[in-house]
Amino acid sequence: MRRILPKNLLSLADSLSTPLYAVGGSVRDFLAGLTPSTHDWDICSPLSADEFSKAAAALGFNVTAVYRNTGTVKLKDIEGVDYEYSSFRSDTYVRGVHVPVAIHFTDDIALDARRRDFTANAVYFDIRRGEFADPLNGIAAISEKRLTTVAPAKKVFGEDGLRLMRLARQAAQLGFFPDKDCLAGAKANAALIKDISPERILTELNAILTADKKYGVQDGHYHGLKLLDETGVLAYILPELAQGKGLTQRADFHKYDVLEHSLRAARYAPAPLRLAALLHDVGKPLCMLRDGNAHEHPVEGVRLATDILHRLKAPKKETQKILFLIQWHMYDFNCQTKESKLRRFFVSNANRLDDLLALKQADFSACTDDFSPAPTCVRWKALLKRMENENVPFSLKTLAIKGDDLLTLGVAPARIATILQRLLTHTAVEPKDNKKEKLLRLALVFEKELF
């Protein structure tokens, strides 16, 4: 492992009076045959934060922060590599408070190991000696792809509710599985996720949704979502979604209940759309229980997803995208919408069509695990190709007139944007009219009609 460590870190380890260890994800990933990050490292030793930061600064490291109460030091080397140092310590927690209420510094590596979450993350590498230290048998857990807690699982999860999300994320990213006790401990403490801030939950959820991209673990994100459901955490963070568990759907269209369909839609969707895919049918449980059918689920889905995304403090731009996709994911599902309406819809929403097509395909595939092209997607792509061949303008930039032309025509400035958009949707249906003279005449007609 010394071969992949930064030279500056090797020099720092050689300069200290005590062993300096790499620990955590980088060591775990190396032992698992994965590619560790070489841009940031977790390191530790018995030295205090002040002793360590002084030694690091003497070798040219840039110490960016020192937290004496936790024994933590953040620093960079001259190559820009980030490090987070922690003094050996043991932590005392109070149930439901996800930060330690007391910290005790120690020189005992085994005590330090027991403050961590899983034994796979509690393997140490002595940088100077080039040897592994494994106080809790974490190497065996790594080789068996097993997540075992560093102490009784009910205690570990009871100390910090965020570990419930970390369990699902690490299982998803690594392709590991919790052992029986670990799973039982997570289930027993699932309610503690309520003590975690929405921002932290969303960060972990997004990491789960893209887990397969971290190390290339196939369907890792689906594995993580299933684990959230199995531990009961999903019912706390997304109760509206979890309500779909056990709600059966029409057998001629669906192989799975509402929740499993949603999880599989996220499984089959491109990474940037997985949260939208997860929530695309979030309105179904309410509608099915209230109305006995799912006819209004896109409308109710938008309302519920708005509440969910605000609750999780999702970014505004991402929220708008997800709500659009939920609103329109059923549009033309039976391929009966008039072509003229589709043409206008395509032009009005050109910047989101690729996402909507991808979600429609994921939704179709999630019904029965059918990966053939969704009928709606086939229809839409054929029409889009035809419109492209007809030189349909899909944006105001490709419209044959501009705002200045309308000003010259005498159109009031406040009306220009509306008329241009009307002209754009007109040419979606009548592409041959995308000529300056024709559009100027139409603009006058539209102005009279609209105003």
Coordinates of C-alpha atoms in Angstrom, one line a residue:
M1 CA 0.0 0.0 0.0
R2 CA 3.0 2.3 0.5
R3 CA 3.2 2.5 -3.3
I4 CA 0.0 4.5 -3.6
L5 CA 0.6 6.8 -0.6
P6 CA 1.7 10.4 -1.4
K7 CA 5.4 11.0 -1.0
N8 CA 4.7 13.9 1.4
L9 CA 2.7 11.6 3.6
L10 CA 5.5 9.1 3.7
S11 CA 7.9 11.9 4.7
L12 CA 5.5 13.1 7.4
A13 CA 5.2 9.6 8.9
D14 CA 9.0 9.2 9.0
S15 CA 9.3 12.5 10.9
L16 CA 7.0 11.6 13.8
S17 CA 7.9 10.1 17.1
T18 CA 4.9 7.8 17.0
P19 CA 3.4 5.6 14.2
L20 CA 1.2 7.4 11.7
Y21 CA -1.7 5.4 10.3
A22 CA -3.9 5.6 7.2
V23 CA -7.3 4.4 8.1
G24 CA -10.9 4.2 6.9
G25 CA -12.1 4.1 3.3
S26 CA -8.7 4.2 1.6
V27 CA -7.4 1.2 3.5
R28 CA -10.6 -0.7 3.1
D29 CA -10.7 0.0 -0.7
F30 CA -7.2 -1.1 -1.2
L31 CA -7.8 -4.4 0.6
A32 CA -11.0 -4.9 -1.3
G33 CA -9.2 -4.6 -4.6
L34 CA -10.9 -1.3 -5.4
T35 CA -9.2 2.0 -6.4
P36 CA -8.8 4.2 -3.4
S37 CA -9.0 8.0 -3.7
T38 CA -5.6 9.5 -4.0
H39 CA -6.8 13.0 -3.4
D40 CA -7.8 12.8 0.2
W41 CA -6.7 10.6 3.1
D42 CA -7.8 9.9 6.7
I43 CA -4.9 9.5 9.0
C44 CA -4.5 9.1 12.7
S45 CA -2.0 8.6 15.5
P46 CA -1.8 9.0 19.3
L47 CA -0.4 12.6 18.9
S48 CA -2.6 15.5 20.0
A49 CA -3.9 17.9 17.4
D50 CA -1.4 20.5 18.4
E51 CA 1.6 18.2 18.3
F52 CA 0.6 16.8 14.9
S53 CA -0.2 20.1 13.3
K54 CA 3.2 21.6 14.5
A55 CA 5.0 18.6 13.0
A56 CA 3.1 18.8 9.7
A57 CA 3.6 22.5 9.4
A58 CA 7.4 22.1 9.8
L59 CA 7.4 19.9 6.7
G60 CA 5.5 22.4 4.6
F61 CA 2.0 21.1 5.0
N62 CA -0.7 23.8 5.0
V63 CA -2.8 23.3 8.2
T64 CA -6.2 24.7 7.4
A65 CA -8.1 23.9 10.6
V66 CA -7.4 22.6 14.1
Y67 CA -10.2 21.3 16.3
R68 CA -8.6 20.6 19.7
N69 CA -11.8 19.3 21.3
T70 CA -12.1 16.4 18.8
G71 CA -8.3 16.1 18.1
T72 CA -9.0 16.8 14.4
V73 CA -6.6 18.6 12.0
K74 CA -7.4 19.4 8.3
L75 CA -4.4 20.0 6.1
K76 CA -3.1 20.0 2.6
D77 CA 0.4 19.1 1.2
I78 CA 2.2 21.1 -1.4
E79 CA 0.7 19.0 -4.1
G80 CA -2.8 19.9 -3.0
V81 CA -3.7 16.5 -1.6
D82 CA -6.2 16.8 1.3
Y83 CA -5.8 15.0 4.7
E84 CA -7.9 14.8 7.8
Y85 CA -6.1 13.8 10.9
S86 CA -7.6 12.5 14.1
S87 CA -6.0 11.8 17.4
F88 CA -6.7 8.3 18.8
R89 CA -9.8 8.7 20.9
S90 CA -13.0 7.0 22.3
D91 CA -16.3 8.7 22.1
T92 CA -19.3 8.7 24.5
Y93 CA -22.8 9.2 23.0
V94 CA -26.3 9.8 24.3
R95 CA -29.0 8.0 22.3
G96 CA -30.5 10.2 19.7
V97 CA -27.7 12.8 19.8
H98 CA -25.5 12.0 16.7
V99 CA -22.4 13.8 18.0
P100 CA -20.3 12.7 20.9
V101 CA -21.1 14.2 24.3
A102 CA -17.7 13.3 25.6
I103 CA -14.3 12.5 24.0
H104 CA -11.5 10.7 25.7
F105 CA -8.0 10.8 24.0
T106 CA -6.0 7.6 24.2
D107 CA -3.0 5.8 22.8
D108 CA -4.9 2.5 22.4
I109 CA -5.6 1.7 18.8
A110 CA -8.3 -0.8 19.7
L111 CA -10.3 1.9 21.6
D112 CA -9.9 4.2 18.6
A113 CA -11.2 1.4 16.3
R114 CA -14.3 0.9 18.5
R115 CA -15.5 4.5 17.9
R116 CA -15.9 3.9 14.2
D117 CA -18.9 2.3 12.5
F118 CA -18.0 -0.9 10.7
T119 CA -15.0 -3.2 11.2
A120 CA -14.2 -2.9 7.4
N121 CA -13.5 0.8 8.2
A122 CA -11.4 0.1 11.2
V123 CA -8.3 -1.4 9.6
Y124 CA -5.2 0.7 10.0
F125 CA -2.0 0.9 7.9
D126 CA 1.2 1.8 9.6
I127 CA 2.7 4.1 7.0
R128 CA 6.3 4.0 8.2
R129 CA 6.5 0.2 8.8
G130 CA 4.3 -0.7 5.9
E131 CA 2.1 -3.0 8.0
F132 CA -1.6 -3.4 8.6
A133 CA -3.1 -3.2 12.1
D134 CA -6.4 -5.0 12.4
P135 CA -7.7 -4.8 16.0
L136 CA -11.3 -5.8 15.2
N137 CA -10.8 -8.4 12.4
G138 CA -11.8 -6.0 9.7
I139 CA -9.7 -7.6 7.0
A140 CA -11.8 -10.8 7.2
A141 CA -15.0 -8.7 6.9
I142 CA -13.6 -7.0 3.8
S143 CA -12.6 -10.2 2.1
E144 CA -16.1 -11.6 2.8
K145 CA -17.8 -8.4 1.7
R146 CA -19.4 -8.1 5.0
L147 CA -20.5 -5.1 7.1
T148 CA -20.1 -5.9 10.8
T149 CA -20.4 -3.2 13.4
V150 CA -17.4 -2.4 15.7
A151 CA -19.5 -3.0 18.8
P152 CA -22.9 -4.4 19.4
A153 CA -25.0 -3.2 16.5
K154 CA -27.8 -1.7 18.6
K155 CA -25.2 0.4 20.4
V156 CA -23.5 1.6 17.2
F157 CA -26.7 2.7 15.5
G158 CA -28.1 4.0 18.7
E159 CA -25.2 6.4 19.0
D160 CA -25.6 8.0 15.6
G161 CA -28.7 7.8 13.4
L162 CA -26.7 8.9 10.3
R163 CA -25.0 5.5 10.4
L164 CA -28.3 4.1 9.2
M165 CA -27.8 6.0 5.9
R166 CA -24.1 5.2 5.8
L167 CA -24.9 1.5 6.1
A168 CA -27.1 1.6 3.0
R169 CA -24.6 3.8 1.1
Q170 CA -21.5 1.7 1.9
A171 CA -23.3 -1.5 1.1
A172 CA -24.5 0.0 -2.2
Q173 CA -21.1 1.5 -3.2
L174 CA -19.0 -1.5 -2.1
G175 CA -21.3 -4.4 -2.9
F176 CA -21.1 -5.4 0.7
F177 CA -23.9 -6.9 2.8
P178 CA -24.7 -6.3 6.5
D179 CA -24.5 -9.4 8.7
K180 CA -27.5 -10.6 10.8
D181 CA -26.7 -8.6 13.9
C182 CA -25.8 -5.4 11.9
L183 CA -29.2 -5.6 10.1
A184 CA -31.1 -6.2 13.3
G185 CA -29.4 -3.3 15.0
A186 CA -30.3 -1.0 12.1
K187 CA -33.9 -2.1 12.2
A188 CA -34.1 -1.5 16.0
N189 CA -32.8 2.0 15.6
A190 CA -34.5 3.1 12.4
A191 CA -36.5 5.9 14.1
L192 CA -33.2 7.7 15.0
I193 CA -33.0 8.9 11.4
K194 CA -35.5 11.5 12.5
D195 CA -32.8 13.2 14.5
I196 CA -30.6 13.8 11.4
S197 CA -30.8 17.0 9.4
P198 CA -32.6 16.9 6.1
E199 CA -29.5 18.2 4.3
R200 CA -27.5 15.2 5.5
I201 CA -30.2 12.8 4.6
L202 CA -30.4 14.1 1.1
T203 CA -26.6 14.0 0.7
E204 CA -26.6 10.4 1.7
L205 CA -29.6 9.5 -0.4
N206 CA -28.1 11.1 -3.5
A207 CA -24.9 9.1 -2.8
I208 CA -27.0 5.9 -2.6
L209 CA -28.8 6.8 -5.9
T210 CA -25.4 7.0 -7.7
A211 CA -23.7 4.3 -5.7
D212 CA -23.0 2.1 -8.8
K213 CA -20.8 4.8 -10.2
K214 CA -18.4 4.9 -7.3
Y215 CA -16.7 1.6 -7.9
G216 CA -18.8 0.1 -10.8
V217 CA -20.9 -2.2 -8.6
Q218 CA -23.8 -3.2 -10.8
D219 CA -27.1 -2.2 -9.4
G220 CA -25.5 -0.9 -6.3
H221 CA -28.0 1.9 -6.0
Y222 CA -30.9 -0.5 -6.2
H223 CA -29.2 -2.6 -3.5
G224 CA -28.9 0.5 -1.3
L225 CA -32.5 1.4 -1.7
K226 CA -33.7 -2.1 -0.9
L227 CA -31.6 -1.9 2.3
L228 CA -33.2 1.4 3.3
D229 CA -36.6 -0.4 2.9
E230 CA -35.5 -3.5 4.7
T231 CA -34.2 -1.6 7.7
G232 CA -37.3 0.6 7.9
V233 CA -35.4 3.8 7.3
L234 CA -37.2 4.5 4.0
A235 CA -40.5 4.7 5.9
Y236 CA -39.1 7.6 7.9
I237 CA -37.3 9.6 5.3
L238 CA -39.9 9.1 2.4
P239 CA -43.1 7.9 4.1
E240 CA -45.2 8.9 1.1
L241 CA -43.1 6.5 -1.1
A242 CA -43.0 3.7 1.4
Q243 CA -46.8 3.7 1.6
G244 CA -46.7 2.0 -1.8
K245 CA -45.4 -1.2 -0.3
G246 CA -47.9 -4.0 -0.8
L247 CA -50.2 -2.0 -3.0
T248 CA -50.7 -4.2 -6.0
Q249 CA -51.3 -2.8 -9.5
R250 CA -53.0 -4.0 -12.7
A251 CA -51.4 -7.4 -13.5
D252 CA -51.6 -6.8 -17.2
F253 CA -49.3 -3.8 -16.9
H254 CA -47.4 -4.4 -13.7
K255 CA -45.4 -7.2 -12.1
Y256 CA -44.6 -5.4 -8.9
D257 CA -46.3 -3.4 -6.2
V258 CA -46.1 0.4 -6.2
L259 CA -43.0 0.6 -4.1
E260 CA -41.0 -2.0 -5.9
H261 CA -41.9 -0.5 -9.2
S262 CA -40.6 2.8 -8.0
L263 CA -37.3 1.2 -6.8
R264 CA -36.9 -0.5 -10.1
A265 CA -37.6 2.7 -12.0
A266 CA -34.7 4.3 -10.1
R267 CA -32.7 1.1 -10.8
Y268 CA -33.2 1.5 -14.6
A269 CA -32.9 5.3 -14.9
P270 CA -29.8 7.2 -15.8
A271 CA -28.0 8.4 -12.7
P272 CA -29.0 12.1 -12.9
L273 CA -32.7 11.1 -13.1
R274 CA -32.9 8.5 -10.3
L275 CA -34.4 10.7 -7.7
A276 CA -37.1 11.7 -10.2
A277 CA -37.6 8.1 -11.1
L278 CA -37.8 7.1 -7.4
L279 CA -40.6 9.7 -6.9
H280 CA -42.4 9.5 -10.2
D281 CA -45.3 7.5 -8.8
V282 CA -45.3 8.9 -5.3
G283 CA -48.9 10.1 -5.8
K284 CA -50.1 6.6 -6.5
P285 CA -50.6 5.3 -2.9
L286 CA -52.7 8.3 -2.0
C287 CA -54.8 8.0 -5.1
M288 CA -55.3 4.3 -4.9
L289 CA -56.3 4.4 -1.2
R290 CA -58.5 7.5 -1.7
D291 CA -60.0 6.9 -5.1
G292 CA -59.6 3.2 -5.8
N293 CA -57.5 4.1 -8.9
A294 CA -54.4 5.9 -9.9
H295 CA -55.8 8.3 -12.5
E296 CA -54.8 11.5 -10.7
H297 CA -51.4 10.3 -9.5
P298 CA -49.3 12.7 -11.6
V299 CA -51.1 15.7 -10.1
E300 CA -51.0 14.4 -6.6
G301 CA -47.4 13.3 -7.2
V302 CA -46.3 16.8 -8.0
R303 CA -47.9 18.0 -4.8
L304 CA -46.4 15.4 -2.6
A305 CA -43.0 15.6 -4.3
T306 CA -43.0 19.4 -3.7
D307 CA -43.5 18.7 0.0
I308 CA -40.8 16.0 0.0
L309 CA -38.2 18.1 -1.9
H310 CA -38.8 21.1 0.3
R311 CA -38.6 19.0 3.4
L312 CA -35.2 17.6 2.2
K313 CA -34.1 21.1 1.2
A314 CA -33.3 20.0 -2.4
P315 CA -31.9 22.7 -4.7
K316 CA -34.5 24.7 -6.5
K317 CA -33.3 23.8 -10.0
E318 CA -33.3 20.1 -9.3
T319 CA -36.7 20.4 -7.7
Q320 CA -38.2 22.1 -10.8
K321 CA -36.8 19.4 -13.0
I322 CA -38.2 16.6 -10.9
L323 CA -41.6 18.1 -10.6
F324 CA -41.8 18.6 -14.4
L325 CA -40.9 14.9 -15.0
I326 CA -43.5 13.7 -12.4
Q327 CA -46.1 16.0 -14.0
W328 CA -45.6 14.7 -17.5
H329 CA -44.3 11.1 -17.1
M330 CA -47.7 9.7 -18.1
Y331 CA -48.3 12.1 -21.1
D332 CA -49.2 10.1 -24.2
F333 CA -48.7 6.8 -22.4
N334 CA -51.3 5.2 -24.7
C335 CA -49.9 6.9 -27.9
Q336 CA -53.2 8.6 -28.6
T337 CA -52.3 12.2 -28.2
K338 CA -52.8 14.3 -31.4
E339 CA -49.6 14.9 -33.3
S340 CA -50.2 18.6 -33.4
K341 CA -50.3 18.7 -29.5
L342 CA -47.2 16.6 -29.3
R343 CA -45.3 18.9 -31.7
R344 CA -46.2 22.0 -29.6
F345 CA -45.3 20.2 -26.4
F346 CA -41.9 19.1 -27.8
V347 CA -41.0 22.6 -28.8
S348 CA -42.2 24.2 -25.6
N349 CA -40.2 21.7 -23.5
A350 CA -37.3 20.9 -25.8
N351 CA -34.7 21.3 -23.1
R352 CA -36.3 18.6 -21.0
L353 CA -37.3 16.1 -23.6
D354 CA -34.3 13.8 -23.3
D355 CA -34.9 13.5 -19.5
L356 CA -38.6 12.8 -20.0
L357 CA -37.9 10.2 -22.6
A358 CA -35.3 8.5 -20.3
L359 CA -37.8 8.5 -17.4
K360 CA -40.6 7.1 -19.6
Q361 CA -38.3 4.3 -20.6
A362 CA -37.2 3.5 -17.0
D363 CA -40.9 3.6 -16.0
F364 CA -41.8 1.2 -18.8
S365 CA -38.9 -1.2 -18.0
A366 CA -39.8 -1.2 -14.3
C367 CA -43.3 -2.5 -14.9
T368 CA -42.2 -6.0 -16.0
D369 CA -38.4 -5.8 -16.4
D370 CA -39.0 -5.3 -20.2
F371 CA -36.0 -3.5 -21.7
S372 CA -37.4 -3.2 -25.2
P373 CA -38.1 0.4 -26.3
A374 CA -41.2 1.8 -24.7
P375 CA -44.0 2.4 -27.3
T376 CA -44.3 6.0 -26.3
C377 CA -40.6 6.6 -26.7
V378 CA -40.6 4.9 -30.1
R379 CA -43.4 7.2 -31.2
W380 CA -41.9 10.4 -29.8
K381 CA -38.4 9.7 -31.3
A382 CA -39.9 9.0 -34.7
L383 CA -41.8 12.3 -34.6
L384 CA -38.8 14.2 -33.3
K385 CA -36.8 12.9 -36.2
R386 CA -39.4 13.9 -38.6
M387 CA -39.6 17.4 -37.1
E388 CA -35.8 17.7 -37.4
N389 CA -36.0 16.7 -41.1
E390 CA -38.6 19.4 -41.5
N391 CA -36.3 22.0 -40.0
V392 CA -38.8 22.8 -37.2
P393 CA -37.3 25.5 -35.0
F394 CA -37.0 24.1 -31.5
S395 CA -35.8 27.4 -29.9
L396 CA -36.3 31.1 -30.4
K397 CA -32.7 31.3 -31.8
T398 CA -33.8 29.3 -34.8
L399 CA -37.0 31.3 -35.4
A400 CA -36.8 33.4 -38.5
I401 CA -37.6 36.6 -36.6
K402 CA -36.4 38.2 -33.5
G403 CA -37.7 40.6 -30.9
D404 CA -36.2 43.6 -32.7
D405 CA -38.3 42.7 -35.7
L406 CA -41.5 42.8 -33.6
L407 CA -40.4 46.2 -32.1
T408 CA -40.0 47.6 -35.6
L409 CA -43.4 46.2 -36.5
G410 CA -44.8 48.2 -33.6
V411 CA -45.5 45.4 -31.1
A412 CA -45.4 46.6 -27.5
P413 CA -42.2 45.4 -25.7
A414 CA -44.3 43.7 -23.0
R415 CA -46.0 41.5 -25.6
I416 CA -42.9 40.4 -27.5
A417 CA -42.0 37.3 -25.5
T418 CA -45.5 36.0 -25.6
I419 CA -45.9 36.5 -29.3
L420 CA -42.5 34.9 -30.1
Q421 CA -43.4 31.8 -28.1
R422 CA -46.8 31.6 -29.9
L423 CA -44.9 31.8 -33.2
L424 CA -42.5 29.1 -32.1
T425 CA -45.3 26.7 -31.3
H426 CA -47.1 27.6 -34.5
T427 CA -44.0 26.6 -36.6
A428 CA -43.8 23.4 -34.7
V429 CA -47.0 22.4 -36.5
E430 CA -46.4 24.4 -39.6
P431 CA -42.6 24.5 -40.2
K432 CA -43.0 25.9 -43.7
D433 CA -44.2 29.1 -42.1
N434 CA -40.8 29.8 -40.5
K435 CA -40.0 32.7 -42.9
K436 CA -39.6 36.2 -41.8
E437 CA -42.4 37.7 -43.9
K438 CA -44.9 35.1 -43.0
L439 CA -44.1 35.3 -39.3
L440 CA -44.4 39.1 -39.3
R441 CA -47.9 38.8 -40.7
L442 CA -48.8 36.1 -38.2
A443 CA -47.4 38.3 -35.3
L444 CA -49.9 41.0 -36.1
V445 CA -52.7 38.4 -36.2
F446 CA -51.6 36.9 -32.9
E447 CA -51.3 40.3 -31.2
K448 CA -54.9 41.1 -32.1
E449 CA -56.1 37.6 -30.9
L450 CA -54.1 37.6 -27.7
F451 CA -54.6 41.3 -26.7

